[in-house]
XYZ file of N, CA and C in Angstrom:
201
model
N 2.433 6.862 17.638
C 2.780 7.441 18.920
C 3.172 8.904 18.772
N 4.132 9.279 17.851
C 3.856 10.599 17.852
C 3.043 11.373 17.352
N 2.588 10.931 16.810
C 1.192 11.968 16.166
C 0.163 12.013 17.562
N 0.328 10.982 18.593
C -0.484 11.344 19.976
C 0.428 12.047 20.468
N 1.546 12.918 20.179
C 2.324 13.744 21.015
C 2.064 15.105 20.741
N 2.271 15.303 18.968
C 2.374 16.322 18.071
C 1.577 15.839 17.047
N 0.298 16.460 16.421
C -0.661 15.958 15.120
C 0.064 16.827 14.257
N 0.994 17.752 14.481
C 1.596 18.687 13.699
C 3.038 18.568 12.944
N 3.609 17.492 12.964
C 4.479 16.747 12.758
C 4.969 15.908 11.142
N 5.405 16.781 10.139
C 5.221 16.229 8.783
C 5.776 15.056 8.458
N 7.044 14.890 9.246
C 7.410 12.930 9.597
C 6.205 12.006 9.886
N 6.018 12.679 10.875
C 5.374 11.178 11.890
C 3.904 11.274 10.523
N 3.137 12.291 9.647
C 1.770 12.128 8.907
C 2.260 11.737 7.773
N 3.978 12.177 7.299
C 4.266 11.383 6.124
C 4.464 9.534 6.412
N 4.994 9.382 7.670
C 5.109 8.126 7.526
C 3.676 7.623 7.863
N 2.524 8.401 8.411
C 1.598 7.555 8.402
C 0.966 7.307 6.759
N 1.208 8.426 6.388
C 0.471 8.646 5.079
C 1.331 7.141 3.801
N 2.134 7.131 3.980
C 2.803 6.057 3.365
C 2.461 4.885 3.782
N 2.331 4.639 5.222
C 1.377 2.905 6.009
C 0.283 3.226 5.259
N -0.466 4.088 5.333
C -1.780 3.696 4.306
C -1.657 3.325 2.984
N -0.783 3.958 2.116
C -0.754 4.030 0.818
C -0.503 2.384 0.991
N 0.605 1.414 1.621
C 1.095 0.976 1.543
C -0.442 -0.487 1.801
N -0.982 0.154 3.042
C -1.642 -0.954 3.283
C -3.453 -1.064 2.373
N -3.347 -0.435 1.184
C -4.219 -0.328 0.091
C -5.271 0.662 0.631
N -4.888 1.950 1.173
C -5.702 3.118 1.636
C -5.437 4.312 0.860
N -5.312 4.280 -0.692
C -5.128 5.226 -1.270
C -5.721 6.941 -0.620
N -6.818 6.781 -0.430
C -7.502 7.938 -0.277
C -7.426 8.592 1.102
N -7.119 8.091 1.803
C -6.570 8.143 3.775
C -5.353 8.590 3.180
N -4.554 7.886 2.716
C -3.065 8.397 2.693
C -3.013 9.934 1.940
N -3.506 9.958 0.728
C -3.494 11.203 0.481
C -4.233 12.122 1.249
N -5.207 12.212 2.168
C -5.659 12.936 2.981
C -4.722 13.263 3.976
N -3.955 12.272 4.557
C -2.773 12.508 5.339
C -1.670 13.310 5.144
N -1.128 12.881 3.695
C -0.155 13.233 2.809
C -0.571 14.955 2.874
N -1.543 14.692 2.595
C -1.980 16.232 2.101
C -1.642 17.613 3.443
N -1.929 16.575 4.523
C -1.684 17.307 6.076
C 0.021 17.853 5.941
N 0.723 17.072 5.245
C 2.079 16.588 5.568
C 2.734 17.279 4.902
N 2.251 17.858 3.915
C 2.484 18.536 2.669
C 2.148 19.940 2.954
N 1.311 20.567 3.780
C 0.916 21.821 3.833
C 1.196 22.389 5.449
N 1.749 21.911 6.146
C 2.275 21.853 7.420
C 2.986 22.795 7.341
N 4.392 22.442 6.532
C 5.901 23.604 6.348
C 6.174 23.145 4.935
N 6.039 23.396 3.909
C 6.048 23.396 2.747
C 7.816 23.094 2.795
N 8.808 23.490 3.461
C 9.885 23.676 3.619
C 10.524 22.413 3.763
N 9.328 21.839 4.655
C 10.001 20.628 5.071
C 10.562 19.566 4.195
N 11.547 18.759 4.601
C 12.031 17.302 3.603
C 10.449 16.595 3.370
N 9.814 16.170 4.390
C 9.017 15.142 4.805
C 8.058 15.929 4.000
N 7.103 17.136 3.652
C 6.614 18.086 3.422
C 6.810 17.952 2.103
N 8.207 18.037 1.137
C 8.095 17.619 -0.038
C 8.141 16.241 -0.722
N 8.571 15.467 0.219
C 8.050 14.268 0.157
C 6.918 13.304 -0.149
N 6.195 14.518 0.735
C 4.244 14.043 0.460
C 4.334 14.605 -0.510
N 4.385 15.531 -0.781
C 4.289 15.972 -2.467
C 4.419 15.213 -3.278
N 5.804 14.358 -3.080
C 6.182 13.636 -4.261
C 5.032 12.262 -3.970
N 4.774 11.633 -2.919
C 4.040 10.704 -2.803
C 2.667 11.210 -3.319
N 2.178 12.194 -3.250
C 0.778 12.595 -3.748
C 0.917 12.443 -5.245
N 1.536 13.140 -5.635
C 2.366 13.248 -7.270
C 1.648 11.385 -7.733
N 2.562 10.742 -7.209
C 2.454 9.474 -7.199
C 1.148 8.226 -6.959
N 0.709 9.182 -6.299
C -0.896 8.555 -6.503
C -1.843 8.934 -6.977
N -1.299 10.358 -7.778
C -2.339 10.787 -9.171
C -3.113 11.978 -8.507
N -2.390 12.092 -7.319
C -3.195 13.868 -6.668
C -2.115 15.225 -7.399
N -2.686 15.274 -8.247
C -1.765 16.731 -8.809
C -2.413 17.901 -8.283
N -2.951 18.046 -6.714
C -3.465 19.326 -6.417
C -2.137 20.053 -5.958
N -1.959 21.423 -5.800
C -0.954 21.998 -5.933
C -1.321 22.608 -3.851
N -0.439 22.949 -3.466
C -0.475 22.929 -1.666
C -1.372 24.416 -1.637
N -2.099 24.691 -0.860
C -2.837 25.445 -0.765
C -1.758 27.111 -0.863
N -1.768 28.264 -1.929
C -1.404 29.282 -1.487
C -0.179 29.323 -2.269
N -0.201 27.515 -3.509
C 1.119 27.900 -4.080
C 0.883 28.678 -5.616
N 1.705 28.730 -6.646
C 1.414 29.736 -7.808
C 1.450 28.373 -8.920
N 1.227 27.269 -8.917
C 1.453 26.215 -9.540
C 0.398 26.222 -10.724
């Protein structure tokens, strides 16, 4: 529901990104994650996907970082 409010939202794509991971959608979730992650880099939810990407073996670094 909120992602039909705001698609811009690093909560509402981290928690979707985690229902996928969760419901055996590795590759959706990190596509999500990845949204969630490059949104506001700042964000809690934002480093969060990070750490969840981390976690499913995506070591790409957020677009624009020095990693």
């Amino acid at each position: 529901a909120a992602l039909q409010l705001n698609a811009k939202l690093p909560s509402a794509l981290y928690g979707l990104g985690m229902a996928l991971s969760r419901q055996g959608r590795p590759e959706d979730a990190k596509t999500v994650l990845r949204s969630a992650r490059d949104l506001d880099t700042s964000s809690p939810f934002a480093q969060a996907a990070a750490e969840a990407l981390r976690a499913l073996g995506d070591g790409a670094a957020p677009p624009g970082s020095t990693r």
